[in-house]
Amino acid sequence: MQIAIASGKGGVGKSSVAASLVYLLKDTYKLIAIDADADAPNLDLLFNVEKWEEEKELVGAKVAKINTETCIQCGICAERCPYDCIKFIDGNYVVNELTCEGCGVCRLVCPVEGVITLEEVRSGIIRKTTTKYNFPLISAQLDVGRPNSGKLVTEEKEWAKKIMKEQNLEHMIVDSAAGIGCQVIASLGGADVVILIAEPTPASLSDVKRVYKVVQHFREPAYLIINKADLNPGFRGLHEFAEEEDIPIIGEIPYDRAVPKSMTMLQPVIEAFPQSKASKALKEIARIVEEEILK
Amino acid sequence: MQIAVSGGKGGTGKSTVAINLAIALKEYFDLALADLDVEAPNDHILLNVELQNEEPVNMFMPRFDYSKCIKCRKCAEICEENAIITMKDGTPFLIPTLCSGCRGCEIVCPVPGAILEKQKTMGHTYLTNTVYGFPLITGKLLEGEERAMPIVVAARKRVQKLDNELLLVDTAAGTNNTVSKALENSKLLIAVTEPTPLGLHDLELILKLAELMGIETWIVLNRSSLGNREGVQKVAKEYGVEIVAEIPYSENIIRSYIEGKPIVLSENKEAEVFKELAKKVAEYVG
């Protein structure tokens, strides 16, 4: 089974909840975890990964390059670039590699053959390890200024599927990126179940509603976990949203300083502080996940 | 003049810093605030305003006139996104979700009128008049659309037309190319981070990006009382940047965040942090 964990908004505790859930399920189920947030991966930090067993460079991204020797400086490329990435700097037209999307329009409109080329560049790395908890983890790290594409997440998933076959694993747990863009769409695509994580703030509500629209597009069943649930006792927005959309709430985790403390110890909170308020709630959530989702 | 608030990791308080700083900077400048976190724009929620003056961000998509198409496959060959597939005989078809709207196919098509223009709305930009005396420009990607870049570009264009003395930009999390697009032309970057290993990891990435882009950077350490500050100090030193403000973990800030009442306008002592920061920014940008 493929379970995706999503939130829309960053910083609501998606990865720390995901890490604890994986930790609680790892002994009963054969699973693999994927960190699909290549822009800011952190599951490896939470599982205290020190070394990677295998790394693959990703060279999918393309950027345009202008040969200043042969360029006739007509400026058509700069005019036509859909993303405004070509600037006239110190007497030359130059592509800003950190914002180029690699669409190739500049090359097509350039009147002189061969002046503009599209070059493959490294967009980041995908890597795999076996955590000290004995389940495999796949993670990615995008290089700065590269387009964050869904292709990268798709490649992570392909790799995971291969490992699942080799090691006879049953479940894939995907910790998706914040937002609703291509990497999130790739994270949610093919999932059997989506677990949404939100905190009781208007901003988190707005973002989780947005990601839920993407979930609906895939027609995947969703569940909701409310994190930092006692932060804003008067706020009913998440409950109303869950009721309106018929999304079961499978747990509410109270705000607990043990969570950030466990992060600095590079451990899931459930391992570092098993008796904390947050851990107790997480144990109950894991039980429900076993009964409702993994049954 | 443009300055930016960013910070690598999500949830470190970028938007909180951006809106409070904007309000405090209003004393010094005629400014505009741009929320370029187009996948999860929240500045308007924190400022407690409804988005106004919606404008669609439309994107070109090719529509094939099959009576004119000569099935030369050029459009499919040049499409970097592989959004155009061809049948055995060369008849082109579009996979709309892959199309980036770059117009490459239209440019190479040898037959005038064989590729027509279809428009697709990918998101919207908003121009909202806030009660704080500055306008807020927001870019918002439509749910189900994959490409954030065109929305960031459109929101930037809209804000540039306003021609304010100072533009404060709030970016998305991470360091991908939509973040660099948001940071472009900034004189100063305020990197918001928190003293956890996760915050630190992402801080390093944004410092690297800022260095590549040649943007002067300051660090604002949020929830400074939570973890160990030494790590952040070490990274700051390594990159030669200064920690200009520290915001302790604060129930008051959380409450103001939840209630949509910016803390800088309150009597709480936390308001001072943002006023001081604004003063420092004002002195720096002159």
Tab-separated table of N, CA, C and O in Angstrom, chain A residues 59-112:
chain	number	residue	atom	x	y	z
A	59	VAL	N	20.351	14.317	-13.564
A	59	VAL	CA	20.807	15.278	-14.554
A	59	VAL	C	19.672	15.713	-15.476
A	59	VAL	O	19.897	16.148	-16.580
A	60	GLY	N	18.461	15.588	-14.984
A	60	GLY	CA	17.311	15.892	-15.823
A	60	GLY	C	17.191	17.350	-16.250
A	60	GLY	O	16.736	17.655	-17.341
A	61	ALA	N	17.637	18.269	-15.414
A	61	ALA	CA	17.370	19.685	-15.671
A	61	ALA	C	18.197	20.220	-16.839
A	61	ALA	O	19.323	19.804	-17.064
A	62	LYS	N	17.592	21.133	-17.580
A	62	LYS	CA	18.324	21.775	-18.665
A	62	LYS	C	18.330	23.282	-18.456
A	62	LYS	O	17.344	23.840	-17.979
A	63	VAL	N	19.427	23.897	-18.803
A	63	VAL	CA	19.465	25.359	-18.798
A	63	VAL	C	20.054	25.845	-20.122
A	63	VAL	O	20.868	25.164	-20.738
A	64	ALA	N	19.631	27.035	-20.503
A	64	ALA	CA	20.114	27.604	-21.764
A	64	ALA	C	21.452	28.294	-21.549
A	64	ALA	O	21.713	28.849	-20.485
A	65	LYS	N	22.292	28.216	-22.565
A	65	LYS	CA	23.578	28.935	-22.517
A	65	LYS	C	23.736	29.742	-23.799
A	65	LYS	O	23.433	29.252	-24.889
A	66	ILE	N	24.223	30.955	-23.665
A	66	ILE	CA	24.425	31.802	-24.843
A	66	ILE	C	25.921	31.931	-25.113
A	66	ILE	O	26.686	32.300	-24.216
A	67	ASN	N	26.318	31.621	-26.311
A	67	ASN	CA	27.721	31.778	-26.693
A	67	ASN	C	27.967	33.257	-27.015
A	67	ASN	O	27.542	33.764	-28.057
A	68	THR	N	28.670	33.923	-26.143
A	68	THR	CA	28.832	35.376	-26.308
A	68	THR	C	29.749	35.717	-27.484
A	68	THR	O	29.715	36.831	-27.997
A	69	GLU	N	30.550	34.746	-27.910
A	69	GLU	CA	31.439	34.988	-29.061
A	69	GLU	C	30.646	35.183	-30.350
A	69	GLU	O	30.960	36.052	-31.153
A	70	THR	N	29.615	34.321	-30.517
A	70	THR	CA	28.890	34.357	-31.789
A	70	THR	C	27.572	35.129	-31.703
A	70	THR	O	26.929	35.370	-32.723
A	71	CYS	N	27.189	35.522	-30.501
A	71	CYS	CA	25.926	36.249	-30.308
A	71	CYS	C	25.979	37.604	-31.009
A	71	CYS	O	26.963	38.328	-30.897
A	72	ILE	N	24.913	37.920	-31.762
A	72	ILE	CA	24.900	39.205	-32.478
A	72	ILE	C	24.161	40.286	-31.692
A	72	ILE	O	23.924	41.384	-32.175
A	73	GLN	N	23.768	39.924	-30.470
A	73	GLN	CA	23.159	40.878	-29.536
A	73	GLN	C	21.890	41.538	-30.058
A	73	GLN	O	21.688	42.736	-29.879
A	74	CYS	N	21.053	40.728	-30.706
A	74	CYS	CA	19.793	41.288	-31.214
A	74	CYS	C	18.768	41.421	-30.076
A	74	CYS	O	17.824	42.195	-30.172
A	75	GLY	N	18.943	40.628	-29.019
A	75	GLY	CA	18.061	40.762	-27.851
A	75	GLY	C	16.725	40.061	-27.965
A	75	GLY	O	15.890	40.156	-27.065
A	76	ILE	N	16.523	39.335	-29.072
A	76	ILE	CA	15.230	38.665	-29.262
A	76	ILE	C	14.998	37.614	-28.166
A	76	ILE	O	13.897	37.454	-27.649
A	77	CYS	N	16.070	36.920	-27.772
A	77	CYS	CA	15.943	35.877	-26.741
A	77	CYS	C	15.423	36.481	-25.438
A	77	CYS	O	14.524	35.921	-24.802
A	78	ALA	N	15.983	37.610	-25.052
A	78	ALA	CA	15.575	38.243	-23.799
A	78	ALA	C	14.114	38.683	-23.868
A	78	ALA	O	13.360	38.559	-22.905
A	79	GLU	N	13.727	39.187	-25.059
A	79	GLU	CA	12.352	39.627	-25.261
A	79	GLU	C	11.356	38.480	-25.151
A	79	GLU	O	10.279	38.630	-24.605
A	80	ARG	N	11.760	37.329	-25.701
A	80	ARG	CA	10.813	36.216	-25.812
A	80	ARG	C	10.851	35.231	-24.644
A	80	ARG	O	9.991	34.373	-24.546
A	81	CYS	N	11.854	35.317	-23.781
A	81	CYS	CA	11.929	34.376	-22.648
A	81	CYS	C	10.669	34.505	-21.801
A	81	CYS	O	10.371	35.568	-21.273
A	82	PRO	N	9.902	33.414	-21.675
A	82	PRO	CA	8.630	33.518	-20.946
A	82	PRO	C	8.824	33.821	-19.460
A	82	PRO	O	7.897	34.238	-18.789
A	83	TYR	N	10.006	33.550	-18.955
A	83	TYR	CA	10.215	33.702	-17.515
A	83	TYR	C	11.182	34.822	-17.176
A	83	TYR	O	11.661	34.905	-16.046
A	84	ASP	N	11.495	35.642	-18.179
A	84	ASP	CA	12.281	36.829	-17.892
A	84	ASP	C	13.663	36.498	-17.323
A	84	ASP	O	14.095	37.115	-16.349
A	85	CYS	N	14.327	35.516	-17.907
A	85	CYS	CA	15.578	35.021	-17.325
A	85	CYS	C	16.823	35.508	-18.046
A	85	CYS	O	17.929	35.154	-17.677
A	86	ILE	N	16.651	36.239	-19.136
A	86	ILE	CA	17.833	36.659	-19.891
A	86	ILE	C	18.010	38.170	-19.746
A	86	ILE	O	17.088	38.943	-19.982
A	87	LYS	N	19.186	38.552	-19.294
A	87	LYS	CA	19.443	39.965	-19.029
A	87	LYS	C	20.686	40.415	-19.800
A	87	LYS	O	21.564	39.612	-20.107
A	88	PHE	N	20.733	41.706	-20.088
A	88	PHE	CA	21.904	42.294	-20.732
A	88	PHE	C	22.838	42.797	-19.637
A	88	PHE	O	22.537	43.773	-18.952
A	89	ILE	N	23.925	42.064	-19.436
A	89	ILE	CA	24.830	42.419	-18.343
A	89	ILE	C	26.238	42.635	-18.889
A	89	ILE	O	26.778	41.765	-19.583
A	90	ASP	N	26.821	43.746	-18.574
A	90	ASP	CA	28.194	44.068	-18.995
A	90	ASP	C	28.435	43.791	-20.492
A	90	ASP	O	29.424	43.141	-20.862
A	91	GLY	N	27.511	44.227	-21.290
A	91	GLY	CA	27.719	44.104	-22.733
A	91	GLY	C	27.371	42.764	-23.356
A	91	GLY	O	27.657	42.526	-24.523
A	92	ASN	N	26.777	41.864	-22.559
A	92	ASN	CA	26.401	40.564	-23.118
A	92	ASN	C	25.017	40.123	-22.645
A	92	ASN	O	24.603	40.457	-21.535
A	93	TYR	N	24.348	39.349	-23.503
A	93	TYR	CA	23.120	38.708	-23.059
A	93	TYR	C	23.484	37.431	-22.294
A	93	TYR	O	24.257	36.606	-22.797
A	94	VAL	N	22.947	37.321	-21.080
A	94	VAL	CA	23.324	36.216	-20.203
A	94	VAL	C	22.064	35.560	-19.641
A	94	VAL	O	21.112	36.246	-19.242
A	95	VAL	N	22.070	34.222	-19.606
A	95	VAL	CA	20.941	33.487	-19.021
A	95	VAL	C	21.181	33.342	-17.523
A	95	VAL	O	22.273	32.940	-17.110
A	96	ASN	N	20.195	33.658	-16.743
A	96	ASN	CA	20.301	33.401	-15.302
A	96	ASN	C	19.966	31.932	-15.044
A	96	ASN	O	18.818	31.522	-15.066
A	97	GLU	N	20.997	31.168	-14.800
A	97	GLU	CA	20.834	29.726	-14.618
A	97	GLU	C	19.965	29.370	-13.421
A	97	GLU	O	19.421	28.281	-13.357
A	98	LEU	N	19.889	30.270	-12.475
A	98	LEU	CA	19.154	29.961	-11.246
A	98	LEU	C	17.651	30.154	-11.395
A	98	LEU	O	16.883	29.826	-10.507
A	99	THR	N	17.235	30.736	-12.532
A	99	THR	CA	15.789	30.899	-12.724
A	99	THR	C	15.304	30.293	-14.040
A	99	THR	O	14.115	30.264	-14.305
A	100	CYS	N	16.238	29.802	-14.842
A	100	CYS	CA	15.884	29.227	-16.154
A	100	CYS	C	15.065	27.956	-15.956
A	100	CYS	O	15.393	27.122	-15.125
A	101	GLU	N	14.000	27.817	-16.759
A	101	GLU	CA	13.182	26.614	-16.685
A	101	GLU	C	13.578	25.592	-17.757
A	101	GLU	O	13.010	24.512	-17.831
A	102	GLY	N	14.479	25.979	-18.633
A	102	GLY	CA	14.958	25.054	-19.652
A	102	GLY	C	13.962	24.773	-20.763
A	102	GLY	O	13.981	23.701	-21.359
A	103	CYS	N	13.096	25.747	-21.083
A	103	CYS	CA	12.059	25.496	-22.088
A	103	CYS	C	12.614	25.543	-23.506
A	103	CYS	O	12.060	24.958	-24.424
A	104	GLY	N	13.709	26.257	-23.681
A	104	GLY	CA	14.356	26.265	-24.991
A	104	GLY	C	13.818	27.283	-25.984
A	104	GLY	O	14.230	27.299	-27.142
A	105	VAL	N	12.913	28.152	-25.546
A	105	VAL	CA	12.345	29.144	-26.454
A	105	VAL	C	13.431	30.087	-26.989
A	105	VAL	O	13.443	30.436	-28.168
A	106	CYS	N	14.381	30.452	-26.151
A	106	CYS	CA	15.454	31.361	-26.579
A	106	CYS	C	16.213	30.779	-27.764
A	106	CYS	O	16.545	31.470	-28.712
A	107	ARG	N	16.446	29.475	-27.705
A	107	ARG	CA	17.174	28.812	-28.779
A	107	ARG	C	16.362	28.823	-30.073
A	107	ARG	O	16.890	29.015	-31.165
A	108	LEU	N	15.057	28.654	-29.908
A	108	LEU	CA	14.206	28.609	-31.097
A	108	LEU	C	14.091	29.962	-31.790
A	108	LEU	O	14.006	30.038	-33.014
A	109	VAL	N	14.086	31.029	-30.992
A	109	VAL	CA	13.888	32.345	-31.610
A	109	VAL	C	15.202	32.985	-32.056
A	109	VAL	O	15.206	33.951	-32.808
A	110	CYS	N	16.310	32.456	-31.588
A	110	CYS	CA	17.615	33.042	-31.929
A	110	CYS	C	17.853	32.919	-33.439
A	110	CYS	O	17.753	31.831	-34.006
A	111	PRO	N	18.156	34.045	-34.107
A	111	PRO	CA	18.309	34.002	-35.565
A	111	PRO	C	19.613	33.360	-36.020
A	111	PRO	O	19.757	33.032	-37.196
A	112	VAL	N	20.560	33.182	-35.103
A	112	VAL	CA	21.847	32.615	-35.510
A	112	VAL	C	21.975	31.189	-34.977
A	112	VAL	O	21.894	30.950	-33.775
